[in-house]
Structures are given as C-alpha cells and as structure tokens.
JSON list of C-alpha atoms in Angstrom, two decimals:
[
{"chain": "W", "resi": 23, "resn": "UNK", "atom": "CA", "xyz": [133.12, 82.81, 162.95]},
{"chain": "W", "resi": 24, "resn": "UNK", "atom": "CA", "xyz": [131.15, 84.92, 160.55]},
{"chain": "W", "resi": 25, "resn": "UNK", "atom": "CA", "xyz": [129.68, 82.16, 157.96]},
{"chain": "W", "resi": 26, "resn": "UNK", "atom": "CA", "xyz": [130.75, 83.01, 154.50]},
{"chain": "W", "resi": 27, "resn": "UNK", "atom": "CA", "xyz": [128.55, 84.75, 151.68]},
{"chain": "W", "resi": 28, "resn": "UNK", "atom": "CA", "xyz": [126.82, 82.34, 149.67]},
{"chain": "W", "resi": 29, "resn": "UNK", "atom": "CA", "xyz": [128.04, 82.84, 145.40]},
{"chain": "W", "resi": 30, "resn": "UNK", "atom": "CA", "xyz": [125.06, 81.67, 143.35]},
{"chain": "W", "resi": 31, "resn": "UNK", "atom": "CA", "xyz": [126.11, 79.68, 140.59]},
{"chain": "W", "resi": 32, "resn": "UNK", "atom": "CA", "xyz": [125.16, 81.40, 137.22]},
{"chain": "W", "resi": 33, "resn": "UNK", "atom": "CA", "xyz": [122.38, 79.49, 135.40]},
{"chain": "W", "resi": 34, "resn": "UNK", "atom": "CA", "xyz": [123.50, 77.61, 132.13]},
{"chain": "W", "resi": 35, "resn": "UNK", "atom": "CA", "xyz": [124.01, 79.01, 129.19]},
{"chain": "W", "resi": 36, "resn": "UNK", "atom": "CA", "xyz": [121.10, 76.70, 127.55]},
{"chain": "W", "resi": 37, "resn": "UNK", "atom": "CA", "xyz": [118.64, 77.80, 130.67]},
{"chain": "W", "resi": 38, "resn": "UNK", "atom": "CA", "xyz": [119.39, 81.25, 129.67]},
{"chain": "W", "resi": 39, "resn": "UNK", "atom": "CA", "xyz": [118.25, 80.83, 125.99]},
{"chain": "W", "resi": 40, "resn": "UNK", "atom": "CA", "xyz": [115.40, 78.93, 127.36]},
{"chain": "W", "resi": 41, "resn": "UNK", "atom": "CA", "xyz": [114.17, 81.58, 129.35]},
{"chain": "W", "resi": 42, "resn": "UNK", "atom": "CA", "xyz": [114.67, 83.96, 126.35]},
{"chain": "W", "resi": 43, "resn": "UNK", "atom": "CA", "xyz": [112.95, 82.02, 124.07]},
{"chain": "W", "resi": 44, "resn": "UNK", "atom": "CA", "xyz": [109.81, 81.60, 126.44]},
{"chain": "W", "resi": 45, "resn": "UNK", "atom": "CA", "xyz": [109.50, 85.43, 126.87]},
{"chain": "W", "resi": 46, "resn": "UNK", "atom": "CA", "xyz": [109.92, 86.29, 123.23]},
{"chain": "W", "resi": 47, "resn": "UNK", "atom": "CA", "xyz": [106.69, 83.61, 122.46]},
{"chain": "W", "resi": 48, "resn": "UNK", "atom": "CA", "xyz": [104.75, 85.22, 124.73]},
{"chain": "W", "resi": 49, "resn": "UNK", "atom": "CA", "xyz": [105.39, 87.99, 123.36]},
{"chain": "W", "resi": 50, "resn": "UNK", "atom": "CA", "xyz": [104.61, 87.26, 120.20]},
{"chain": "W", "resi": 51, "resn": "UNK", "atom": "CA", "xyz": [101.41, 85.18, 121.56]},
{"chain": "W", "resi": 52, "resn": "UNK", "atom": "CA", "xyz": [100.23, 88.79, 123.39]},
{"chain": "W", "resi": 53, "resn": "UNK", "atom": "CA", "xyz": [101.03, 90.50, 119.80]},
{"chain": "W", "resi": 54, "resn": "UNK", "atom": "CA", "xyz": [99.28, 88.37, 117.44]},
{"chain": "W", "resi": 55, "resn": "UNK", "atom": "CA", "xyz": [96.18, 88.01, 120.10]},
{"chain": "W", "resi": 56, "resn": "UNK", "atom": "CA", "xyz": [96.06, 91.96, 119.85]},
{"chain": "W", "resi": 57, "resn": "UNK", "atom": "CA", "xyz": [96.35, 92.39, 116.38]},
{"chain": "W", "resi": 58, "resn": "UNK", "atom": "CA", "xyz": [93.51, 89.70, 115.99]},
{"chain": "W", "resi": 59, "resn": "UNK", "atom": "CA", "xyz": [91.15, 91.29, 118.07]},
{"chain": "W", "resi": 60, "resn": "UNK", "atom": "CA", "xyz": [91.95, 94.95, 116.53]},
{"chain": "W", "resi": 61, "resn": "UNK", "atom": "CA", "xyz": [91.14, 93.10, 113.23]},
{"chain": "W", "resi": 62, "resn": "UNK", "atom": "CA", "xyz": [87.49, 91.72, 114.27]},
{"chain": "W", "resi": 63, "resn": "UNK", "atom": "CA", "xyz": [86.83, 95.07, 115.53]},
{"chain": "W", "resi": 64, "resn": "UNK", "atom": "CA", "xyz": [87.21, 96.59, 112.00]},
{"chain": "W", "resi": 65, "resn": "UNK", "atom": "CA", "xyz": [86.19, 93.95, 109.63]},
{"chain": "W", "resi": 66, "resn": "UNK", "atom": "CA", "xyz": [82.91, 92.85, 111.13]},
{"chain": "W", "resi": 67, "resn": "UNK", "atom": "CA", "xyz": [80.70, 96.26, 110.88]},
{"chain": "W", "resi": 68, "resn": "UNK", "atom": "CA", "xyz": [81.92, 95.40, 107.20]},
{"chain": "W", "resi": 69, "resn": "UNK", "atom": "CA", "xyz": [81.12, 91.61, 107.20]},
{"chain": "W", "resi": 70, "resn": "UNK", "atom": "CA", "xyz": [77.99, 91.87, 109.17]},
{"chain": "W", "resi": 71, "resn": "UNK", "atom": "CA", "xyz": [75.62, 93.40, 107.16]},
{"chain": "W", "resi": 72, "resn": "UNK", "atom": "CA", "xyz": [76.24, 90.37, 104.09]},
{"chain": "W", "resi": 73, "resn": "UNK", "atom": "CA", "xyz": [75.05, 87.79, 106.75]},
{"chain": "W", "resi": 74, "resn": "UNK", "atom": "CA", "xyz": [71.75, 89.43, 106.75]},
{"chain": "W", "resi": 75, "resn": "UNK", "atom": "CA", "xyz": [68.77, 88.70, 104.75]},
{"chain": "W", "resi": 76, "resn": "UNK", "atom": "CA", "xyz": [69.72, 91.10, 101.91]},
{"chain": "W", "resi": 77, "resn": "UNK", "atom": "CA", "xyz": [73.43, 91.61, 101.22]},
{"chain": "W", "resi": 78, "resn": "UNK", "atom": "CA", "xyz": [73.73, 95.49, 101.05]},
{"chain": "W", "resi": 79, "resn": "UNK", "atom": "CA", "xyz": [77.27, 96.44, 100.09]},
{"chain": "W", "resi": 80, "resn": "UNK", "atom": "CA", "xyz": [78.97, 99.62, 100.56]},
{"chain": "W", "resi": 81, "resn": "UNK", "atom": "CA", "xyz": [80.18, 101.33, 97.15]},
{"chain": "W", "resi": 82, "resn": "UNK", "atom": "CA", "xyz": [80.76, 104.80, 97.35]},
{"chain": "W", "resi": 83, "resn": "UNK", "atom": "CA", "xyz": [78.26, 107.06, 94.95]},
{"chain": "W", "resi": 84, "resn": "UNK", "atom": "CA", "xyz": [79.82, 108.82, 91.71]},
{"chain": "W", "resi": 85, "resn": "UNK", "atom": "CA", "xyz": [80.06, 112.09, 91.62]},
{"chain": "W", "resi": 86, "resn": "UNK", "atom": "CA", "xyz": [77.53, 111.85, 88.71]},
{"chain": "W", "resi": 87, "resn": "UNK", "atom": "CA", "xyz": [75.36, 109.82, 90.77]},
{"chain": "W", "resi": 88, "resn": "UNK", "atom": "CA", "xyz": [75.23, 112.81, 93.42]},
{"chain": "W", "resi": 89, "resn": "UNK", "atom": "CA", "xyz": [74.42, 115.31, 90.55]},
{"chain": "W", "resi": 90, "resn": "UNK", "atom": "CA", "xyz": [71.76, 113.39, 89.55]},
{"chain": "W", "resi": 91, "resn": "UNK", "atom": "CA", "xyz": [69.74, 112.89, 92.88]},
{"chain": "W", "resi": 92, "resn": "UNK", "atom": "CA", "xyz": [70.31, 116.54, 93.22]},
{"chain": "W", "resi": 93, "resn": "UNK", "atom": "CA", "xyz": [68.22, 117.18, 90.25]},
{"chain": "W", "resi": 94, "resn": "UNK", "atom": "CA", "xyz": [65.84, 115.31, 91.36]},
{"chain": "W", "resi": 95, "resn": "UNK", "atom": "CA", "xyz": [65.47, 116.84, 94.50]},
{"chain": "W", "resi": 96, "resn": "UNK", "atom": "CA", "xyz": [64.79, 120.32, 92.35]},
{"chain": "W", "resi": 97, "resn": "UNK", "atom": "CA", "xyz": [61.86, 122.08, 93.50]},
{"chain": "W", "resi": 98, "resn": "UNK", "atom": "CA", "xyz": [61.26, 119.14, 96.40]},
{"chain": "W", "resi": 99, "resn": "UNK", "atom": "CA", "xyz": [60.71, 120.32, 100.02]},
{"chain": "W", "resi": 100, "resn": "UNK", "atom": "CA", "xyz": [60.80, 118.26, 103.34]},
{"chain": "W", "resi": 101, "resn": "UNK", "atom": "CA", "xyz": [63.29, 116.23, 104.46]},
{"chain": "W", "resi": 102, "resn": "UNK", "atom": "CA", "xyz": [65.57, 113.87, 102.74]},
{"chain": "W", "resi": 103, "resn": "UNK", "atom": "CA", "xyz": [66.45, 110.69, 104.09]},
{"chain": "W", "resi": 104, "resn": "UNK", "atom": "CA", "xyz": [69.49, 108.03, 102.40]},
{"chain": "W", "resi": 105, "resn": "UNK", "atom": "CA", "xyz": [68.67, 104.51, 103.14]},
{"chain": "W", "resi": 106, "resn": "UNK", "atom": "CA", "xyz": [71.73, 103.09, 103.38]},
{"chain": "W", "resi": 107, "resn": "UNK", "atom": "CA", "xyz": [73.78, 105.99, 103.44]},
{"chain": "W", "resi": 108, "resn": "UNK", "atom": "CA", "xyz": [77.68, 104.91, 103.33]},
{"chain": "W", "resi": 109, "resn": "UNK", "atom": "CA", "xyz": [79.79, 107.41, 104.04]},
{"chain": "W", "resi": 110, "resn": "UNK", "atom": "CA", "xyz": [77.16, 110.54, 104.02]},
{"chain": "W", "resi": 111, "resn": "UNK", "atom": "CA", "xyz": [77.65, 111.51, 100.05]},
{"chain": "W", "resi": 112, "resn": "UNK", "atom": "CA", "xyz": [74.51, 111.84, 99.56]},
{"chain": "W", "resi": 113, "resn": "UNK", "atom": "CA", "xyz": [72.96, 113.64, 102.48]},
{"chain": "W", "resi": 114, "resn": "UNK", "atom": "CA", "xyz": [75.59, 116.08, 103.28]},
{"chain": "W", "resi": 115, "resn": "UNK", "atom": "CA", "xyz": [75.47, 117.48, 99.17]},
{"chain": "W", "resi": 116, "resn": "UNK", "atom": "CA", "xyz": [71.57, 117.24, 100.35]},
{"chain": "W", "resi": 117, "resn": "UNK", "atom": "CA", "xyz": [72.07, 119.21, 103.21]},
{"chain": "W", "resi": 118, "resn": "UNK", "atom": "CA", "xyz": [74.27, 121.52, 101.51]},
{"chain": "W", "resi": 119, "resn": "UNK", "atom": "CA", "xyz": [71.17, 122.52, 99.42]},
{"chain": "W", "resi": 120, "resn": "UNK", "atom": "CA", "xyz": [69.23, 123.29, 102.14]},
{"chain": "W", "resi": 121, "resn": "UNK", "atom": "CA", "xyz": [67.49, 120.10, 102.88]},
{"chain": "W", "resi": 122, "resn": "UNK", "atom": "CA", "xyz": [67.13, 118.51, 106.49]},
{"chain": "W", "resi": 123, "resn": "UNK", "atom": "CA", "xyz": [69.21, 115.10, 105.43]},
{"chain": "W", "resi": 124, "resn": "UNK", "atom": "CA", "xyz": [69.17, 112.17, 107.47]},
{"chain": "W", "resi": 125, "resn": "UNK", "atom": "CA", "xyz": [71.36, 108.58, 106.36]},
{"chain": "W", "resi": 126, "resn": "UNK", "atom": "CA", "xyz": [70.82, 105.49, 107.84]},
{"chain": "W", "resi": 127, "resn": "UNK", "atom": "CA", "xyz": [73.63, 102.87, 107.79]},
{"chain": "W", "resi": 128, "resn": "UNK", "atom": "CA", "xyz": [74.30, 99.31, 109.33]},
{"chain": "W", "resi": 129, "resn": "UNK", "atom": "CA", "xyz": [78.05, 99.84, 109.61]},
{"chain": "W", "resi": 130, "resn": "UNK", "atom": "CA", "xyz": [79.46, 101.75, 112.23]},
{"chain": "W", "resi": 131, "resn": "UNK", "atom": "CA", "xyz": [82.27, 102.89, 111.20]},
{"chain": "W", "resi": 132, "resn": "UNK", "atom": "CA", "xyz": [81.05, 104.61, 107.84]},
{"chain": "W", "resi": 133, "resn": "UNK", "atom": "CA", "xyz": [78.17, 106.26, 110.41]},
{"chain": "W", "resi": 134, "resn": "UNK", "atom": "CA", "xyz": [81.03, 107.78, 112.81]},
{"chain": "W", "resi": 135, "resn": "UNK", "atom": "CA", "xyz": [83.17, 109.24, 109.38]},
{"chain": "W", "resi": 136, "resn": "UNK", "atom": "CA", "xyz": [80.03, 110.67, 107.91]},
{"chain": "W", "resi": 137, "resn": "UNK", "atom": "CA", "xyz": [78.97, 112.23, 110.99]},
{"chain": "W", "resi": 138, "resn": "UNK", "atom": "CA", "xyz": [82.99, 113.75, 110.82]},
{"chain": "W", "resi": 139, "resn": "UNK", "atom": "CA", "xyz": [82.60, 115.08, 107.49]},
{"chain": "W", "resi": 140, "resn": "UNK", "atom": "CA", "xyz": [79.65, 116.52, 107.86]},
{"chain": "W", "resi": 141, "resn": "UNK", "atom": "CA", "xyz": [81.15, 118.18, 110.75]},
{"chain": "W", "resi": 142, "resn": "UNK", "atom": "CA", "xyz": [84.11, 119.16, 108.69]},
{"chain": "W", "resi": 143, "resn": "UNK", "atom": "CA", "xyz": [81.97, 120.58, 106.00]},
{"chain": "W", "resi": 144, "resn": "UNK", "atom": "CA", "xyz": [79.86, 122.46, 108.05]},
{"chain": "W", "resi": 145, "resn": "UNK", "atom": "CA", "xyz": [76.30, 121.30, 108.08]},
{"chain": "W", "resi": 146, "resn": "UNK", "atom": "CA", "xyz": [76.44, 118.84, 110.74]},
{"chain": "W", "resi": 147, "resn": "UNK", "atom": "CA", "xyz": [73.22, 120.55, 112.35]},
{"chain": "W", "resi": 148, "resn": "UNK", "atom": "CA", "xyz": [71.29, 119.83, 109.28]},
{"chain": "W", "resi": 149, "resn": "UNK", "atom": "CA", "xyz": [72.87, 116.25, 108.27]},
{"chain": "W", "resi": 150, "resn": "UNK", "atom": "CA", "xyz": [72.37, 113.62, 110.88]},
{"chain": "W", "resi": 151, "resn": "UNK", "atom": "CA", "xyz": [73.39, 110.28, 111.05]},
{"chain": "W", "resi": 152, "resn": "UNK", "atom": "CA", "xyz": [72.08, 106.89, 112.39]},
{"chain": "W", "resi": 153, "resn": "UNK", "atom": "CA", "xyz": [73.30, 103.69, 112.97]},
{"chain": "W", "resi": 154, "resn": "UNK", "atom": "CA", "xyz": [70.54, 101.29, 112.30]},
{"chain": "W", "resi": 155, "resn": "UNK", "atom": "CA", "xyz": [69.09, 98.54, 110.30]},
{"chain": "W", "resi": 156, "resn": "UNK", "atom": "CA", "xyz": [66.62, 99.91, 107.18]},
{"chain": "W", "resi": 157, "resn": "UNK", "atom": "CA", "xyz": [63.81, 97.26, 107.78]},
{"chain": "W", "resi": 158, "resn": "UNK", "atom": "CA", "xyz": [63.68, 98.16, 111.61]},
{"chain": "W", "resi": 159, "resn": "UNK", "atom": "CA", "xyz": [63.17, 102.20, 110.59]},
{"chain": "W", "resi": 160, "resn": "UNK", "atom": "CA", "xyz": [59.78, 103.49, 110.00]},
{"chain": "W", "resi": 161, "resn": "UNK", "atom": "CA", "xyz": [60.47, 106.13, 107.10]},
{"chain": "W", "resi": 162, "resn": "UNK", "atom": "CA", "xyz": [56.68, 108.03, 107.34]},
{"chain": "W", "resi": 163, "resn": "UNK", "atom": "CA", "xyz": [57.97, 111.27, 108.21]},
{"chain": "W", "resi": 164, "resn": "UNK", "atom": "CA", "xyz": [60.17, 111.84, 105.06]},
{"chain": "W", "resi": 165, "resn": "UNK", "atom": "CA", "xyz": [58.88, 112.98, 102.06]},
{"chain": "W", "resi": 166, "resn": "UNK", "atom": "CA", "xyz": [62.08, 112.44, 99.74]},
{"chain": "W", "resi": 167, "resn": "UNK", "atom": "CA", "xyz": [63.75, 108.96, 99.96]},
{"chain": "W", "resi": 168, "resn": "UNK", "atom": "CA", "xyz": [67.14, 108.14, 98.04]},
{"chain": "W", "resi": 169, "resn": "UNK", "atom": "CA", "xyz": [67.92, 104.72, 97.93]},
{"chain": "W", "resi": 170, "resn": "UNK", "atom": "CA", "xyz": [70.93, 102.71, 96.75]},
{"chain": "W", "resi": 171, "resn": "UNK", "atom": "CA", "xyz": [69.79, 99.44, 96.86]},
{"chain": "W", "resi": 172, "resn": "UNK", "atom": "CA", "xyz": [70.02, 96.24, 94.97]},
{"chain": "W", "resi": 173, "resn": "UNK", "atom": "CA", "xyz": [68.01, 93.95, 93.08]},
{"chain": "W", "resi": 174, "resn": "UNK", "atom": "CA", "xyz": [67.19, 91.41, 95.93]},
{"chain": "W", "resi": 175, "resn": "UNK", "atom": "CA", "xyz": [65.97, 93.98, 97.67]},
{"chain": "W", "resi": 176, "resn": "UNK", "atom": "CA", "xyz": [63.85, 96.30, 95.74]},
{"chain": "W", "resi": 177, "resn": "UNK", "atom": "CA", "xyz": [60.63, 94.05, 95.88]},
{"chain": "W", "resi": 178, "resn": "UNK", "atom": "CA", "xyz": [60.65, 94.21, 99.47]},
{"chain": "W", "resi": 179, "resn": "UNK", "atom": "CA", "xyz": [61.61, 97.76, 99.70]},
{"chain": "W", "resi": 180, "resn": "UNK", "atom": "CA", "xyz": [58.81, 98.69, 97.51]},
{"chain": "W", "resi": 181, "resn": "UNK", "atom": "CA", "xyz": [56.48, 97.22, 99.62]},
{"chain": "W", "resi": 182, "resn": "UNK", "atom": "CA", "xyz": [57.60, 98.39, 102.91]},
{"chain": "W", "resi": 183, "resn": "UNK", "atom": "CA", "xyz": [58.03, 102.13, 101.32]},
{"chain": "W", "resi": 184, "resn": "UNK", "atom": "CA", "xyz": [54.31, 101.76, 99.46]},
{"chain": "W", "resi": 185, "resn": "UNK", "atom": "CA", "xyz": [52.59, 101.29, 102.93]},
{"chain": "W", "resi": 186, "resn": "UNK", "atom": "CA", "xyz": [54.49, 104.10, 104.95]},
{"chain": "W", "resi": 187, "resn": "UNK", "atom": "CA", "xyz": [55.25, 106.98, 103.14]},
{"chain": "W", "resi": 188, "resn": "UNK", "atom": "CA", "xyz": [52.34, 109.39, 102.47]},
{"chain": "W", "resi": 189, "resn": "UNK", "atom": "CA", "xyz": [51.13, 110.16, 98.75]},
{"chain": "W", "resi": 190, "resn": "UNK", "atom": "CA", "xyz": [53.27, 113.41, 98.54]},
{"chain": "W", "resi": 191, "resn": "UNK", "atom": "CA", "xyz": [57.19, 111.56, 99.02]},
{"chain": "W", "resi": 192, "resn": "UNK", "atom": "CA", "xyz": [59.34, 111.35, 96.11]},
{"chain": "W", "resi": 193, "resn": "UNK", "atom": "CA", "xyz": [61.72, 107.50, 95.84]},
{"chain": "W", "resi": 194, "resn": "UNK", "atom": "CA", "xyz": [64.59, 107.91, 94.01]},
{"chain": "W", "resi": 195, "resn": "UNK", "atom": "CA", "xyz": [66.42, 105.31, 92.93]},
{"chain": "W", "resi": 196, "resn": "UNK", "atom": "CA", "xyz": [69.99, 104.45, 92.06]},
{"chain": "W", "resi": 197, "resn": "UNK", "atom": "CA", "xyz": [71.94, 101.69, 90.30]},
{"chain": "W", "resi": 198, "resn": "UNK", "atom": "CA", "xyz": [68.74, 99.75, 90.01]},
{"chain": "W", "resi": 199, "resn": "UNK", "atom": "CA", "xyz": [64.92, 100.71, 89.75]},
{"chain": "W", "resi": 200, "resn": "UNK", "atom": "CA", "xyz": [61.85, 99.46, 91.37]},
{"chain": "W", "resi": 201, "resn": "UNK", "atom": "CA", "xyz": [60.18, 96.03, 89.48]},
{"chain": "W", "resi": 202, "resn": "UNK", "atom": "CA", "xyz": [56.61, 97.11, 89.52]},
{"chain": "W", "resi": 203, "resn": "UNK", "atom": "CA", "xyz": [56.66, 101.03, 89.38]},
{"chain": "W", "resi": 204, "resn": "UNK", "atom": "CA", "xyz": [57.13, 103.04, 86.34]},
{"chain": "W", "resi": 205, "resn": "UNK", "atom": "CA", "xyz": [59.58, 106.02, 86.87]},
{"chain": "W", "resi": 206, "resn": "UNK", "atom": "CA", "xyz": [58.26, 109.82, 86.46]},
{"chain": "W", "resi": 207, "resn": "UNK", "atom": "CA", "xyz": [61.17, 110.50, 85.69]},
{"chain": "W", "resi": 208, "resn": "UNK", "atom": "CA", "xyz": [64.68, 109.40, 84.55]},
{"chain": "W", "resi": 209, "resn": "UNK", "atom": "CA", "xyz": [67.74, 110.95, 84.12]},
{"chain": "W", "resi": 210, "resn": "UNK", "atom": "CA", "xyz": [71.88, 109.69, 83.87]},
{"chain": "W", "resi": 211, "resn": "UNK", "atom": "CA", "xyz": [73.07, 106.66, 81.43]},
{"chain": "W", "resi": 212, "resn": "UNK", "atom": "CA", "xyz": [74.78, 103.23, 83.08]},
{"chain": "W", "resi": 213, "resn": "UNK", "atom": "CA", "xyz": [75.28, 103.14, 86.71]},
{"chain": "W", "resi": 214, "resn": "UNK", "atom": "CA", "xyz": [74.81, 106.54, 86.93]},
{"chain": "W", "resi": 215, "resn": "UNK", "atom": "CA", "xyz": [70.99, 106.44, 86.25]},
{"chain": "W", "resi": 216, "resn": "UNK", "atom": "CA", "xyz": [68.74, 107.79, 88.67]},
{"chain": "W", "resi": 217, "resn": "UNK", "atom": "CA", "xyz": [64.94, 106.81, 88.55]},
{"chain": "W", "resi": 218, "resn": "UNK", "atom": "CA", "xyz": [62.55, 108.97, 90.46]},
{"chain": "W", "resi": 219, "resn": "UNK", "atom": "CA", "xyz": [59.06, 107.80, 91.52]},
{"chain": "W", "resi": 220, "resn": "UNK", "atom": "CA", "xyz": [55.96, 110.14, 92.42]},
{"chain": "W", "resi": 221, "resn": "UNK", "atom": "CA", "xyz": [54.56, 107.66, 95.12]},
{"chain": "W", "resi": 222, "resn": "UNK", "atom": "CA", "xyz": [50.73, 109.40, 94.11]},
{"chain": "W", "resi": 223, "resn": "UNK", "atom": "CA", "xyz": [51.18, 108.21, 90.31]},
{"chain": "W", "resi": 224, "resn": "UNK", "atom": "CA", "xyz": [53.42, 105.39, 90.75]},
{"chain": "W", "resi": 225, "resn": "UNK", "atom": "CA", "xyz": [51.88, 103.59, 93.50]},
{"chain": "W", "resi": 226, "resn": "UNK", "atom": "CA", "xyz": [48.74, 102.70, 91.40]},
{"chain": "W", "resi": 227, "resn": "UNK", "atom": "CA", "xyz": [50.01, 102.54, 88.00]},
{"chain": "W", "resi": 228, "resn": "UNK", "atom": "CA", "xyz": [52.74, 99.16, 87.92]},
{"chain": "W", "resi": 229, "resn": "UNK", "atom": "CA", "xyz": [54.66, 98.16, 85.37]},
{"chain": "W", "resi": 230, "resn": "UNK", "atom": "CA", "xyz": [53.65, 94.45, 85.24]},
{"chain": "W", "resi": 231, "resn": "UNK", "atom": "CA", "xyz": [51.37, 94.12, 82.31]},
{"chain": "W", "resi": 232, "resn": "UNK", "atom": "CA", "xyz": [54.23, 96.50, 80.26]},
{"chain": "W", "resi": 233, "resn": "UNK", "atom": "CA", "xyz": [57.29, 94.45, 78.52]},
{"chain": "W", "resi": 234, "resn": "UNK", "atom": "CA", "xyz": [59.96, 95.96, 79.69]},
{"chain": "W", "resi": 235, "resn": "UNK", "atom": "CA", "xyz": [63.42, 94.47, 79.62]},
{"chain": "W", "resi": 236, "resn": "UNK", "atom": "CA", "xyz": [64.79, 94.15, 82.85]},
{"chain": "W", "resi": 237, "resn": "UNK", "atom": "CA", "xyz": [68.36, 95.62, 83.41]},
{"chain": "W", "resi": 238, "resn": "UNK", "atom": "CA", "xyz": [70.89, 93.64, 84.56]},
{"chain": "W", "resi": 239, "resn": "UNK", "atom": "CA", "xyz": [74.38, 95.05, 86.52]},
{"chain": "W", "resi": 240, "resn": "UNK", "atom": "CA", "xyz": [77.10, 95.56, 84.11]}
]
C-alpha cells in the first residue's frame, strides 16, 4: 500500500511572530549600520581638518569679501592661488578675470563641488582644484596668494609664505591680517576687510616696534 502523504503541522502562532520579529531587527540592524557608515563618510572631511594643528573652518566668503580681493588683484599678473579655498568663491571670480586660479582645500567634498561649479560656470580650464593640506604645499610659483585664515595661524603662515614666495607676490588677507607685516594696502570695513601685503616692502618693514591694537573677531 502506497504510504500516505505526510501534513506538516503549521508552526505556532508565537514561532511565527518570533520569526517576524527576528527579521524585522535585522533589518533594522542592516539599516542603522548603513546609515552610520553613510554618515562618517560625510561628516569626517568636515571634522578632520579641526583635529589638526590649526583648526581651519570652512565659512563661505561674502560677496563683499570677493569684491574686495578682486580689487586687489587690479593690475596683478601671474597666477592666483586660495589657500584654503572652500567651495572655489574665490578662484573661480579669479579666474573669471582672467587669472590662472588654483584653491587648495583639506575637505573633499568642498574640492569635488568647486571643481563642479567651475565646470558649470565655464572656466574649469583656468580654475583648478586640489585636495591637499596647506603646510605640505610649496606655494613658490604663485605670485598672488589669498588667504582666509585665522589668528592661530597667521604667525606660522607668515613665516612659511616669507621664505617661499619670491619678492614680486602679492598676500592678501581676509578676516584677519598678518601680526608682524604692515599692509600696503587696505580696503572693506568688519569682516569684510581685505589687507594686501607687497612681500618686497612688507617683508622687511614689521609692525612690532608700532602700537597697534590688535583686532579681535566680532
């Protein structure tokens, strides 16, 4: 005789829920892990750079700000470099005027979305972009240096920019100005001010035996 089919007994109603309840956590153990890991990927070009030596934060230039690096770039030729360059204000309005512009800038991200809008504005071929760390760049080839920088840094800065650049390069600076070198020229009120420094006066002629108040961030 033909042995008869064998019924499987359904599983119980609490094995069922059980089951469910396991699949749904890992689930949610697979989404959480993902959204995690999608979250150190973004925040940590932005983190990074404040466990460095000098905490260099990003803050996006004013439109006055821009104006005024522009006039001191009147008259200037060579190339224009933006140490610390955010997200590529500065050098693409630079390389708008005609200048060879090139930004360098810790944080990825800001790198890849100035190298897009330079793209989209058209003057990708003379704006370039780097992703790199200011104190591991030699700057000797440029002759016009924007820098928006902050006071822990300047001292340094004007060291390191002193002993590469040649006698011809223009610094300008924004937000803050150099300790030790008196300005050629100034132009802008508040945090728009703009200080720019002829490195064949200034680098001879510093401002330590001058009382002068320093400023102090608003």
């Amino acid at each position: 005789m033909p042995s008869a089919p064998m019924v499987q007994s359904p599983l119980p109603a609490g094995s069922e829920d059980g089951s469910r309840r396991r699949r749904w956590g890992l689930w949610m153990v697979g989404g959480v892990g993902g959204t995690l890991v999608a979250l150190y990927a973004v925040v940590t070009p932005f983190v990074a750079p404040a466990l460095r030596r000098v905490c260099l934060p990003f803050v996006p230039a004013t439109s006055a700000q821009i104006e005024n690096v522009l006039k001191m770039l009147q008259g200037r030729r060579g190339t224009v470099v933006d140490i610390g360059s955010g997200d590529g204000r500065i050098v693409i309005a630079a390389a708008k005027r005609g200048f060879e512009a090139v930004g360098y800038e810790l944080n990825p991200w800001l790198v890849w979305y100035s190298r897009y809008r330079a793209w989209r504005d058209g003057v990708h071929h003379n704006a370039k972009f780097y992703i790199s760390d200011l104190w591991k760049v030699s700057f000797s080839r440029y002759t016009n240096v924007v820098v928006f920088g902050v006071p822990q840094m300047m001292p340094e800065l004007q060291k390191k920019l002193k002993e590469e650049l040649e006698c011809n390069a223009r610094i300008i600076a924004c937000r803050f100005p150099f300790p030790c070198w008196i300005p050629d020229h100034t132009t802008g009120e508040g945090i728009d001010t703009v200080w720019a420094y002829d490195l064949k006066h200034s680098g001879g002629h510093e401002a330590r035996n001058l009382e002068i108040t320093p400023e102090r961030e608003s």
